C-alpha atoms as a PDB file:
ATOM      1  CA  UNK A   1       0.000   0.000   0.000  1.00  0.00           C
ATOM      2  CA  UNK A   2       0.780   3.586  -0.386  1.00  0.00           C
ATOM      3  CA  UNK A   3       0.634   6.576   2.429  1.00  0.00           C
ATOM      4  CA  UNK A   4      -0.157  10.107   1.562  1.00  0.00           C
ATOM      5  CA  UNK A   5       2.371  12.464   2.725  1.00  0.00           C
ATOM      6  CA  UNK A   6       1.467  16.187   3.496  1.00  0.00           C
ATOM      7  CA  UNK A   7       3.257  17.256   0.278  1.00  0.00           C
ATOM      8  CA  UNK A   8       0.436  16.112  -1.488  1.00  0.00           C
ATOM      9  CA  UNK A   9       2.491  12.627  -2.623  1.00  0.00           C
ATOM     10  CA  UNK A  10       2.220   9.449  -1.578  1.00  0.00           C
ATOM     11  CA  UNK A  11       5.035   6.558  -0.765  1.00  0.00           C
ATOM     12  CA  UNK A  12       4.870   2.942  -0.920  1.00  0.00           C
ATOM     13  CA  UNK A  13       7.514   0.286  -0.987  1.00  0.00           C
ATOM     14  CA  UNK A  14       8.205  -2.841  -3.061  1.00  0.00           C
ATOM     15  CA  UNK A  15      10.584  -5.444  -2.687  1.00  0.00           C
ATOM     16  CA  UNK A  16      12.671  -3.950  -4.782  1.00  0.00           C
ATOM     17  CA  UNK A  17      12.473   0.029  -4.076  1.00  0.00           C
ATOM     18  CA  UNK A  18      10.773   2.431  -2.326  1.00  0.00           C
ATOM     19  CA  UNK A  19       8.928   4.466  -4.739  1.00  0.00           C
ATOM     20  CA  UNK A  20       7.070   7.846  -4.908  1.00  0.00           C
ATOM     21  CA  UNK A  21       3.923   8.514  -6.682  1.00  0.00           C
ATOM     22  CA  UNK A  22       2.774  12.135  -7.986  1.00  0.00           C
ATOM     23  CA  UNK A  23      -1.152  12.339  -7.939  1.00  0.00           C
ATOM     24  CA  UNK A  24      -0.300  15.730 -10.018  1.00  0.00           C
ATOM     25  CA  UNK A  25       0.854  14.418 -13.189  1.00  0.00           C
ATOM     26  CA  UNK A  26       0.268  10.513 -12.305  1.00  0.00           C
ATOM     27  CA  UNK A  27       4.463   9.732 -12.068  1.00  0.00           C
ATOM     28  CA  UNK A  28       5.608   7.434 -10.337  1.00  0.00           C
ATOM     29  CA  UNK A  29       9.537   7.437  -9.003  1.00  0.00           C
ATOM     30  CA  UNK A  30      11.883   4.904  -7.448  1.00  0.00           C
ATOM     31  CA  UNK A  31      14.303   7.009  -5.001  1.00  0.00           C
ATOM     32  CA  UNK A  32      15.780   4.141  -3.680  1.00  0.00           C
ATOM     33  CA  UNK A  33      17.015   0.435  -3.834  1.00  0.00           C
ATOM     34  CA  UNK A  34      17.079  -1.627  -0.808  1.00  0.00           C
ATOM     35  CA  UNK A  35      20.215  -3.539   0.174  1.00  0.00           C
ATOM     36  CA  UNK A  36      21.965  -5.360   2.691  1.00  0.00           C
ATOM     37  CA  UNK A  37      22.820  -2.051   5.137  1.00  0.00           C
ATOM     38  CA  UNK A  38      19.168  -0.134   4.293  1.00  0.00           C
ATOM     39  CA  UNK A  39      17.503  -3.180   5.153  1.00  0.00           C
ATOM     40  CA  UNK A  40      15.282  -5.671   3.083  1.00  0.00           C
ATOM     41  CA  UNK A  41      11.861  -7.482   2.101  1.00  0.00           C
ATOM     42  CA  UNK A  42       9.977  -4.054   3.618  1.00  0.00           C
ATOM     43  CA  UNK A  43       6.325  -5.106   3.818  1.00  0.00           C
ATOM     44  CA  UNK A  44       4.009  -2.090   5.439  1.00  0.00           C
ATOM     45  CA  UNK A  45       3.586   1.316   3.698  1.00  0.00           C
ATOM     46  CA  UNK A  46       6.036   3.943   5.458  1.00  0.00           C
ATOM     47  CA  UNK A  47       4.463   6.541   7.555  1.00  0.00           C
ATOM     48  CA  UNK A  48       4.900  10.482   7.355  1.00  0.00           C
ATOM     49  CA  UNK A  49       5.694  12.078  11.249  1.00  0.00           C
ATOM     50  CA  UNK A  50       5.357  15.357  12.575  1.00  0.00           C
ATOM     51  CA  UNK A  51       9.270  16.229  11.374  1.00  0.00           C
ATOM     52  CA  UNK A  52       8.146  16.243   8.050  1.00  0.00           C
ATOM     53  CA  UNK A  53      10.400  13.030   7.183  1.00  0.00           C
ATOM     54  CA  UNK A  54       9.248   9.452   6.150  1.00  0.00           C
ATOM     55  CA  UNK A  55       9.485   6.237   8.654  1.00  0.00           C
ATOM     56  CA  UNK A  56       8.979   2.263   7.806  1.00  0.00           C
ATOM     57  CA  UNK A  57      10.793  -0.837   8.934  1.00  0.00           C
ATOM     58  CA  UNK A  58      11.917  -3.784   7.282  1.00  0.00           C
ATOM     59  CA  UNK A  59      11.805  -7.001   8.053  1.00  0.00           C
ATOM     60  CA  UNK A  60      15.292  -8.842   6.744  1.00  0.00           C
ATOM     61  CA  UNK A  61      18.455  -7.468   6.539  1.00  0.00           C
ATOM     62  CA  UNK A  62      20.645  -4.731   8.195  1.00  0.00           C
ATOM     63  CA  UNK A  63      23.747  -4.832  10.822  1.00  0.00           C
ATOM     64  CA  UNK A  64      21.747  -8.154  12.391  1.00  0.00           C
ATOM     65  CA  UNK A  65      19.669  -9.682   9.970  1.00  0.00           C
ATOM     66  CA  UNK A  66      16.568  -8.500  11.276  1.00  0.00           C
ATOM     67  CA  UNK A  67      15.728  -5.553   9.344  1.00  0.00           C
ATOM     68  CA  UNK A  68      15.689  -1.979  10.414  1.00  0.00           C
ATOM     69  CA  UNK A  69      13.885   1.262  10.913  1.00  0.00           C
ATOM     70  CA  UNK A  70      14.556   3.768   8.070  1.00  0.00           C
ATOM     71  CA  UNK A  71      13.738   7.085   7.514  1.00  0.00           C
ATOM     72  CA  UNK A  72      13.403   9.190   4.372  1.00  0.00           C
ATOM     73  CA  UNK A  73      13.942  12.936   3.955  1.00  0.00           C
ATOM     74  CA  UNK A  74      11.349  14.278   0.876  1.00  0.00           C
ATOM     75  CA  UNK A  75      13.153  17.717   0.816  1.00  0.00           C
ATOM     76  CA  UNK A  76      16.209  16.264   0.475  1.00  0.00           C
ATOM     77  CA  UNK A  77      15.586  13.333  -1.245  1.00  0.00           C
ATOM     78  CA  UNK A  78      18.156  11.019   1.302  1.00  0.00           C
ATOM     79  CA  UNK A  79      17.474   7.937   3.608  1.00  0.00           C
ATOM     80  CA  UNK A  80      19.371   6.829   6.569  1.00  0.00           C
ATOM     81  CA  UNK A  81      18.776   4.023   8.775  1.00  0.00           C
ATOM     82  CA  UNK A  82      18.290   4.802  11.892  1.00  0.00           C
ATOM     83  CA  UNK A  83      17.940   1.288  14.075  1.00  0.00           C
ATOM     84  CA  UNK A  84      19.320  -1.760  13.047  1.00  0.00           C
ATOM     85  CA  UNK A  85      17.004  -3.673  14.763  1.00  0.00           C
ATOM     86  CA  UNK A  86      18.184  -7.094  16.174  1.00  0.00           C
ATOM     87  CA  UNK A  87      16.717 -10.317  16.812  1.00  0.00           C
ATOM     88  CA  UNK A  88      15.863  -9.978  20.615  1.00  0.00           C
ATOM     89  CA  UNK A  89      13.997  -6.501  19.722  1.00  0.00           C
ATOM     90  CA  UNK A  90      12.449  -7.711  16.324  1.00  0.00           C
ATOM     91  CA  UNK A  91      12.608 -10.061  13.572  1.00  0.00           C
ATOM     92  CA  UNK A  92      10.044 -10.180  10.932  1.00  0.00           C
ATOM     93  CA  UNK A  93       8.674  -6.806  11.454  1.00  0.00           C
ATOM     94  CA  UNK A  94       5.796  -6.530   8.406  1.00  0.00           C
ATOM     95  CA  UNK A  95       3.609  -4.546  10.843  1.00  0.00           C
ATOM     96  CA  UNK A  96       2.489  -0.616   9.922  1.00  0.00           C
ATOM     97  CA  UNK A  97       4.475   1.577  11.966  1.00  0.00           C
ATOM     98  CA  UNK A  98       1.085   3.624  14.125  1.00  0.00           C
ATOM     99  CA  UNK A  99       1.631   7.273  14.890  1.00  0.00           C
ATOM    100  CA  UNK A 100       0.418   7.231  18.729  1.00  0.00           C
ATOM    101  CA  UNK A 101      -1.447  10.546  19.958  1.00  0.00           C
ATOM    102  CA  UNK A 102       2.273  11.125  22.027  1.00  0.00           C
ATOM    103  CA  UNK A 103       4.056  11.185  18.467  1.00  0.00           C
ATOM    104  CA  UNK A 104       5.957   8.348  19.012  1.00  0.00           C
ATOM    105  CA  UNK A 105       5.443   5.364  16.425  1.00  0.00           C
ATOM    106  CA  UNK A 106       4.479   1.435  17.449  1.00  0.00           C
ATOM    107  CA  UNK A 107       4.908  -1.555  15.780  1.00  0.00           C
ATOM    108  CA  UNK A 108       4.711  -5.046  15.960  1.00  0.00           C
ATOM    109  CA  UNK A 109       7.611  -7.606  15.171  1.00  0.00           C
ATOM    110  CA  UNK A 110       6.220 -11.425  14.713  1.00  0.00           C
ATOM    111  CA  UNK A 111       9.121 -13.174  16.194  1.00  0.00           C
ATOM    112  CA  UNK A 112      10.876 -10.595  18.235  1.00  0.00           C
ATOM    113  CA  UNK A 113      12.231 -12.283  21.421  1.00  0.00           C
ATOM    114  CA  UNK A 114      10.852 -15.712  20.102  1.00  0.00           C
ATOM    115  CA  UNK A 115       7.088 -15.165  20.619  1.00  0.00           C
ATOM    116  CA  UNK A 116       6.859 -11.287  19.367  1.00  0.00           C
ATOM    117  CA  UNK A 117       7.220  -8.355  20.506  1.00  0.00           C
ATOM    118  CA  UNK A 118       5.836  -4.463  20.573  1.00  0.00           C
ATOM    119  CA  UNK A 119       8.384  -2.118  19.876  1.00  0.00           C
ATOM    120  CA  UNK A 120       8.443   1.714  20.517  1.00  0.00           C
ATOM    121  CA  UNK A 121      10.438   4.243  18.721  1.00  0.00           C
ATOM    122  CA  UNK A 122      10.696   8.100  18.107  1.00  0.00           C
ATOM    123  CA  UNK A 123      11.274   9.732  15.063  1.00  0.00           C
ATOM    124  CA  UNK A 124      14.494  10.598  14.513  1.00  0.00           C
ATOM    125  CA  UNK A 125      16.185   8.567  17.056  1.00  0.00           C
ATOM    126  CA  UNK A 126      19.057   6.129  16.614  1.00  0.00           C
ATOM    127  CA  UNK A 127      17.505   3.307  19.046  1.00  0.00           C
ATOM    128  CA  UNK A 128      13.827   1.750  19.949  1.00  0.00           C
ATOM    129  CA  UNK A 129      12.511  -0.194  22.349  1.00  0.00           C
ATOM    130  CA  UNK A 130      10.684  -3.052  23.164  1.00  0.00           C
ATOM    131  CA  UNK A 131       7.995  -2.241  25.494  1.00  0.00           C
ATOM    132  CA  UNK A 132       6.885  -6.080  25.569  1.00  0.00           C
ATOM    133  CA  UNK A 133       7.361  -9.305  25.048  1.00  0.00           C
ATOM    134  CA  UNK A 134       4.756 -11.907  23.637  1.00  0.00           C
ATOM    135  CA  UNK A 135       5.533 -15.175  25.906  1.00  0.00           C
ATOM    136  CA  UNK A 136       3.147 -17.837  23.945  1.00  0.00           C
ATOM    137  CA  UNK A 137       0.564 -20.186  25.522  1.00  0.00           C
ATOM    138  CA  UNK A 138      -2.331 -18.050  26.747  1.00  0.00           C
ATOM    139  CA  UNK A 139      -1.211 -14.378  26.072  1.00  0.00           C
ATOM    140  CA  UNK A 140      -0.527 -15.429  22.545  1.00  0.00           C
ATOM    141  CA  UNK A 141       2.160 -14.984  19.994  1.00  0.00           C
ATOM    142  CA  UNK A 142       3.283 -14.472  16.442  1.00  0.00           C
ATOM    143  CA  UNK A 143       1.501 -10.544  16.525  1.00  0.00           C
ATOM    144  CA  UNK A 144       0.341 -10.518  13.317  1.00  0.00           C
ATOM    145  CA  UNK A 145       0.157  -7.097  10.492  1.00  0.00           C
ATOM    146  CA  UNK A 146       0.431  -4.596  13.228  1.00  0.00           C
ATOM    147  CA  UNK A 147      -1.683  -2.584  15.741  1.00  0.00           C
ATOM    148  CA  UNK A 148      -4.588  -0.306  14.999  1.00  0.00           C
ATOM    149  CA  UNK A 149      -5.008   3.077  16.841  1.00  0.00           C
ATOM    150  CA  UNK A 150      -8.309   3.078  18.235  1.00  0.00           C
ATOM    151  CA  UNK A 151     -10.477   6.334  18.720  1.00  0.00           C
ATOM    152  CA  UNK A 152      -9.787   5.921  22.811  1.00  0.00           C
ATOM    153  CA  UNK A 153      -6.154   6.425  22.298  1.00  0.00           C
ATOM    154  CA  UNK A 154      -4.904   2.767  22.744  1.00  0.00           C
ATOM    155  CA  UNK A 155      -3.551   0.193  20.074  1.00  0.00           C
ATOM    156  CA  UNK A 156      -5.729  -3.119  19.165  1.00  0.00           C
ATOM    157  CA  UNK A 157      -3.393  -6.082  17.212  1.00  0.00           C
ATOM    158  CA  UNK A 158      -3.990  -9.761  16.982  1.00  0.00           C
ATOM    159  CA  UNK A 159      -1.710 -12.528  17.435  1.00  0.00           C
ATOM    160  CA  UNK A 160      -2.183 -15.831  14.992  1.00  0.00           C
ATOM    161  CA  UNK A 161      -1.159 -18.186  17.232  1.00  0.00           C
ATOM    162  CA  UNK A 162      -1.851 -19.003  21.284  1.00  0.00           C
ATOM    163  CA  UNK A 163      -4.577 -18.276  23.553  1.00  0.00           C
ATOM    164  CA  UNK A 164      -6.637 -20.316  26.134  1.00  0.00           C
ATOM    165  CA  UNK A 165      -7.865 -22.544  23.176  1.00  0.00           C
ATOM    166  CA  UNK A 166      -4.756 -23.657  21.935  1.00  0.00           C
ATOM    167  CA  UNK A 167      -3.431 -22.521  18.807  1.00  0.00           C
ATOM    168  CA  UNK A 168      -6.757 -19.918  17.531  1.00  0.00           C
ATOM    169  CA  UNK A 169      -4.522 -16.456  18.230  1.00  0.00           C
ATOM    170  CA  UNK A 170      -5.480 -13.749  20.525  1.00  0.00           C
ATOM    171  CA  UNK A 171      -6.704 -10.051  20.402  1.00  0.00           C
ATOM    172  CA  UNK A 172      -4.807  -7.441  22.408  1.00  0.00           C
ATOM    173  CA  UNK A 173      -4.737  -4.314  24.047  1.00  0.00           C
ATOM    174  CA  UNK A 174      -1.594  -1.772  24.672  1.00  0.00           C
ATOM    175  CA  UNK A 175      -2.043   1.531  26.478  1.00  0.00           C
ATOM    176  CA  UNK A 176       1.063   3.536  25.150  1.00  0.00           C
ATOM    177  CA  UNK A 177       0.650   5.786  28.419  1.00  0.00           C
ATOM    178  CA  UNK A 178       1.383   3.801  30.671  1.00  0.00           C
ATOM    179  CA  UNK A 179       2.754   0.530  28.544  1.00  0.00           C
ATOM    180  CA  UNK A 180       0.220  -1.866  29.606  1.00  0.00           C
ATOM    181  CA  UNK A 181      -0.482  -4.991  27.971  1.00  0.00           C
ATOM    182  CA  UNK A 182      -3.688  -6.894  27.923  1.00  0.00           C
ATOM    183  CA  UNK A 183      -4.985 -10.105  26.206  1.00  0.00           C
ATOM    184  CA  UNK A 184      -8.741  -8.782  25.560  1.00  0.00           C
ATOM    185  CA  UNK A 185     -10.175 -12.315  24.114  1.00  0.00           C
ATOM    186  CA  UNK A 186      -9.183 -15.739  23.068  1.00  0.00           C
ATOM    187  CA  UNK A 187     -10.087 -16.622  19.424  1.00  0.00           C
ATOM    188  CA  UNK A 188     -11.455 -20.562  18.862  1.00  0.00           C
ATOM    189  CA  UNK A 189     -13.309 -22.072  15.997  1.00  0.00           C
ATOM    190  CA  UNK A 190     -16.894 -21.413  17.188  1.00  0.00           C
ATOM    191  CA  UNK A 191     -16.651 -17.433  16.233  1.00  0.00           C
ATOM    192  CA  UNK A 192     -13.364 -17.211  14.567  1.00  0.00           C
ATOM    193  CA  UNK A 193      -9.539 -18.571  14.820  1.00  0.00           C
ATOM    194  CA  UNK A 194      -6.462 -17.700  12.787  1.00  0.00           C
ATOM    195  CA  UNK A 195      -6.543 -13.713  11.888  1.00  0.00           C
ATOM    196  CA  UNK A 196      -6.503 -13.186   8.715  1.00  0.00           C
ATOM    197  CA  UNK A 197      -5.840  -9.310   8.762  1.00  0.00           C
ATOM    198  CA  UNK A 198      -5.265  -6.602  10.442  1.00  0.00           C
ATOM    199  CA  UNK A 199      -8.416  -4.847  12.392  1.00  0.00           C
ATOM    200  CA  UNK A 200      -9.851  -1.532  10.419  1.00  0.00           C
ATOM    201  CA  UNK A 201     -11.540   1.116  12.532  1.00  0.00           C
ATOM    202  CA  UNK A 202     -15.703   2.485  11.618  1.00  0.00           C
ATOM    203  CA  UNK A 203     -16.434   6.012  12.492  1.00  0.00           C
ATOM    204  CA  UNK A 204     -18.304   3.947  15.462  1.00  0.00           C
ATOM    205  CA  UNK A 205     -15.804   3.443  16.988  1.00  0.00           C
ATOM    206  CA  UNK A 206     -15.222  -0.499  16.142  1.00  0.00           C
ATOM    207  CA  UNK A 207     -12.701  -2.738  15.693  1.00  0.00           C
ATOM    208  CA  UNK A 208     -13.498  -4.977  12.476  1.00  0.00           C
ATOM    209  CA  UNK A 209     -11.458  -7.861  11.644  1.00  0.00           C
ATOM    210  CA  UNK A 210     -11.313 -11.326   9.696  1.00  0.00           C
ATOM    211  CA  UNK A 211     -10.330 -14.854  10.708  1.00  0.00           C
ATOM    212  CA  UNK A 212      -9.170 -17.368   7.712  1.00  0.00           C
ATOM    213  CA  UNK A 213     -11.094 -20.131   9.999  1.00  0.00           C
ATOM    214  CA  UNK A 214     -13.681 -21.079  12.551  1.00  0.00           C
ATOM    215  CA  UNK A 215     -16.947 -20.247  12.062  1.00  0.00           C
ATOM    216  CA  UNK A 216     -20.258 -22.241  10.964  1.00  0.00           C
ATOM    217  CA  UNK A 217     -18.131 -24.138   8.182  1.00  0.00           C
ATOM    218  CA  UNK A 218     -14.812 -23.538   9.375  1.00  0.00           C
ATOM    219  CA  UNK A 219     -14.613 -21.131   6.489  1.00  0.00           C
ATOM    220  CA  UNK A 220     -13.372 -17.738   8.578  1.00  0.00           C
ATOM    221  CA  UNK A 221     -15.351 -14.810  10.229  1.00  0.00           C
ATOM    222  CA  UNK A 222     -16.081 -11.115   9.917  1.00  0.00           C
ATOM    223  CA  UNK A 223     -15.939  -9.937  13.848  1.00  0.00           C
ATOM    224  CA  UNK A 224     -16.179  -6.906  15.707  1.00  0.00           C
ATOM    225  CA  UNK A 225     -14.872  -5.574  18.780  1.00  0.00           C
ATOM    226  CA  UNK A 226     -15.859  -3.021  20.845  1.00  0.00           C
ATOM    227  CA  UNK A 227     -13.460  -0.835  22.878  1.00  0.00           C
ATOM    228  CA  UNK A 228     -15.902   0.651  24.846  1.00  0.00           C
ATOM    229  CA  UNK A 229     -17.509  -2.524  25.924  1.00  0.00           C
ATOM    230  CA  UNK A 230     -14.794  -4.760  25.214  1.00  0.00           C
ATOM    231  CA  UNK A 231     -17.351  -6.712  23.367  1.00  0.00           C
ATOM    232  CA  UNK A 232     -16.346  -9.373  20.748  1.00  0.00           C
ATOM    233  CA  UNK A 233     -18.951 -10.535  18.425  1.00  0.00           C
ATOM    234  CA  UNK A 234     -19.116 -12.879  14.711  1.00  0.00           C
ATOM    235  CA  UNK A 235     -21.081 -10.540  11.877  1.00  0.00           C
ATOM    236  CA  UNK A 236     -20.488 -12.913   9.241  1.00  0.00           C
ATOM    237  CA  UNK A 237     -20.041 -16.521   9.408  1.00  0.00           C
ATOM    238  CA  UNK A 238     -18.606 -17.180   6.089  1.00  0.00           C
ATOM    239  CA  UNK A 239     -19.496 -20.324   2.960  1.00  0.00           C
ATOM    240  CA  UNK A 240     -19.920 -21.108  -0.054  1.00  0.00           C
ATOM    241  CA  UNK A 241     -23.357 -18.692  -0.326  1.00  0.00           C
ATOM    242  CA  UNK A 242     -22.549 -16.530   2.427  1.00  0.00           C
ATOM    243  CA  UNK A 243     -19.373 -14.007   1.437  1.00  0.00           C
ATOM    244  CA  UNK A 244     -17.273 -16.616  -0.007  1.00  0.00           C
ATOM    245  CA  UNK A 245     -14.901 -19.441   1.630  1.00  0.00           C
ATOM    246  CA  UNK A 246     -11.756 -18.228   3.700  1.00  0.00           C
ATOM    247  CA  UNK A 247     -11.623 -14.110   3.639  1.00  0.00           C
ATOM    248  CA  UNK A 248      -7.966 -12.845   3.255  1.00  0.00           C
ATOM    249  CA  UNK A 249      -6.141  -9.709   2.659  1.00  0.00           C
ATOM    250  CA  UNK A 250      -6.863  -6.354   4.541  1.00  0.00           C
ATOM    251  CA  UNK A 251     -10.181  -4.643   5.026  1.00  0.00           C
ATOM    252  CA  UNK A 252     -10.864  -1.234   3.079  1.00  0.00           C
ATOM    253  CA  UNK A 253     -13.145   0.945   4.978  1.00  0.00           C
ATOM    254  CA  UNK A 254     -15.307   3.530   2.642  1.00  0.00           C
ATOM    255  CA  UNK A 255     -18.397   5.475   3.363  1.00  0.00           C
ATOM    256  CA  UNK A 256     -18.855   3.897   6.632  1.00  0.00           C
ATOM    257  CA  UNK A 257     -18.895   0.461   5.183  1.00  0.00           C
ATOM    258  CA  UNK A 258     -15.914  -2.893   5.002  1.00  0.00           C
ATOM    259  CA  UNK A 259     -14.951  -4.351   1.860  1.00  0.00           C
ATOM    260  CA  UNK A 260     -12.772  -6.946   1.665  1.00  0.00           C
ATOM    261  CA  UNK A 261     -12.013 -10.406  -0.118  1.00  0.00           C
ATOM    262  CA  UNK A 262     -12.482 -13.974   0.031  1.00  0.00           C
ATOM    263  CA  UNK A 263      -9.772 -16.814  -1.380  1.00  0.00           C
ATOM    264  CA  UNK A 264     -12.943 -18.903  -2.527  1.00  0.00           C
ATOM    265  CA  UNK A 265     -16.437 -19.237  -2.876  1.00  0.00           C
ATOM    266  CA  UNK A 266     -19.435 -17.178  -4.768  1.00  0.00           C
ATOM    267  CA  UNK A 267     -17.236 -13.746  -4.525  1.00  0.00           C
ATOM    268  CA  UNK A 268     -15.998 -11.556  -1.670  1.00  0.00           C
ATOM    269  CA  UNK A 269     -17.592 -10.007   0.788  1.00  0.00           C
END
């Protein structure tokens, strides 16, 4: 995906460059390679911060083979890594870096520390750090495509794997005020296991998300969860004539309504 800087252009990332695209004249621009010192295999769209300049993280490569955290400079058209992150902080980082309200950035790294881990850092430093540590078994692990910044201030992620029913993942909580952690709910087959995606925000104030599993046919979920209530609930138990067979990819929120896609079936929801 692509982010919209406040220049008016937006800039994505391949595995092969990270590129900028002019809405202006419709050009599109590769300003740099990636290599073994910037850092490889860069999944999640980099993020503009209040400094003007242009974060992401990658999830291979760097000083210690587990990627780093870059950042870009638009006016002058440079990048310099600024962490090279390393394997007890983060390893397979494909997460979003979020923007918290206290202009620091949080992401998630799926096998940080063994289990995962949530990582803190603030633009421009030379450092970050790991604010927790996923431990498996019931608190989950394997975070999975990042945290979402609800409307109360806190981040929501998922983990794919753990939980008190074995192996279904877990949705969490993390208060970036006071670095608390909590495991919210446990997912199992009856209304959803194995996240799919990461969750996508409604302007009322929900958490929507997708499980590749569980359900009616053991065919995945559309769920919601309520910060407010800390309510979890299945909207769409998916098959063959209901939304399709195993959703996957991330949801697209537009005029107050989810799209998204299904692997199989007859079409997406």
């Amino acid at each position: 995906g692509m982010r919209q800087a406040s220049n008016g252009k937006l800039y994505g990332v391949t595995y092969k460059s990270f590129y900028e695209f002019d809405p202006s004249n419709n050009s599109i621009a590769a300003k740099f390679d990636w290599s073994n010192t910037l850092g490889a295999f860069p999944i999640a769209a980099p993020v503009e911060a209040p400094n003007g300049k242009i974060y992401g993280v990658t999830s291979n490569s760097g000083a210690f083979s587990a990627g780093t955290i870059y950042e870009y400079d638009p006016i002058g058209m440079t990048v310099t890594v600024k962490v090279n992150l390393t394997p007890s902080d983060a390893t397979n980082s494909i997460a979003t870096m979020n923007l918290a309200s206290n202009n620091k950035f949080y992401f998630n790294s799926s096998f940080g520390g063994g289990f995962g881990t949530i990582i803190e850092y603030v633009p421009g430093a030379t450092s970050a750090t790991k604010k927790y540590t996923f431990t498996g078994g019931t608190s989950g692990n394997v975070p999975y495509n990042g945290m979402t910044l609800a409307p109360n201030g806190l981040l929501y992620g998922v983990t794919s794997q753990g939980g008190v029913f074995g192996s279904g993942g877990t949705l969490f909580q993390y208060d970036p005020t006071n670095d608390v952690t909590k495991i919210i709910y446990s997912f199992h087959n009856e209304t959803g296991s194995f996240v799919g995606a990461p969750l996508a925000v409604l302007p009322n104030g929900k958490l929507y998300g997708i499980t590749i599993a569980g359900g009616t046919d053991n065919t995945g979920v559309l769920y919601s969860f309520d910060p407010a209530t800390n309510q979890y609930k299945p909207e769409v138990l998916f098959g063959s004539s209901r939304g399709g067979l195993t959703p996957s990819g991330p949801l697209v929120t537009s005029n107050n309504k989810l799209y998204g896609t299904s692997a199989g079936g007859n079409g997406g929801l």
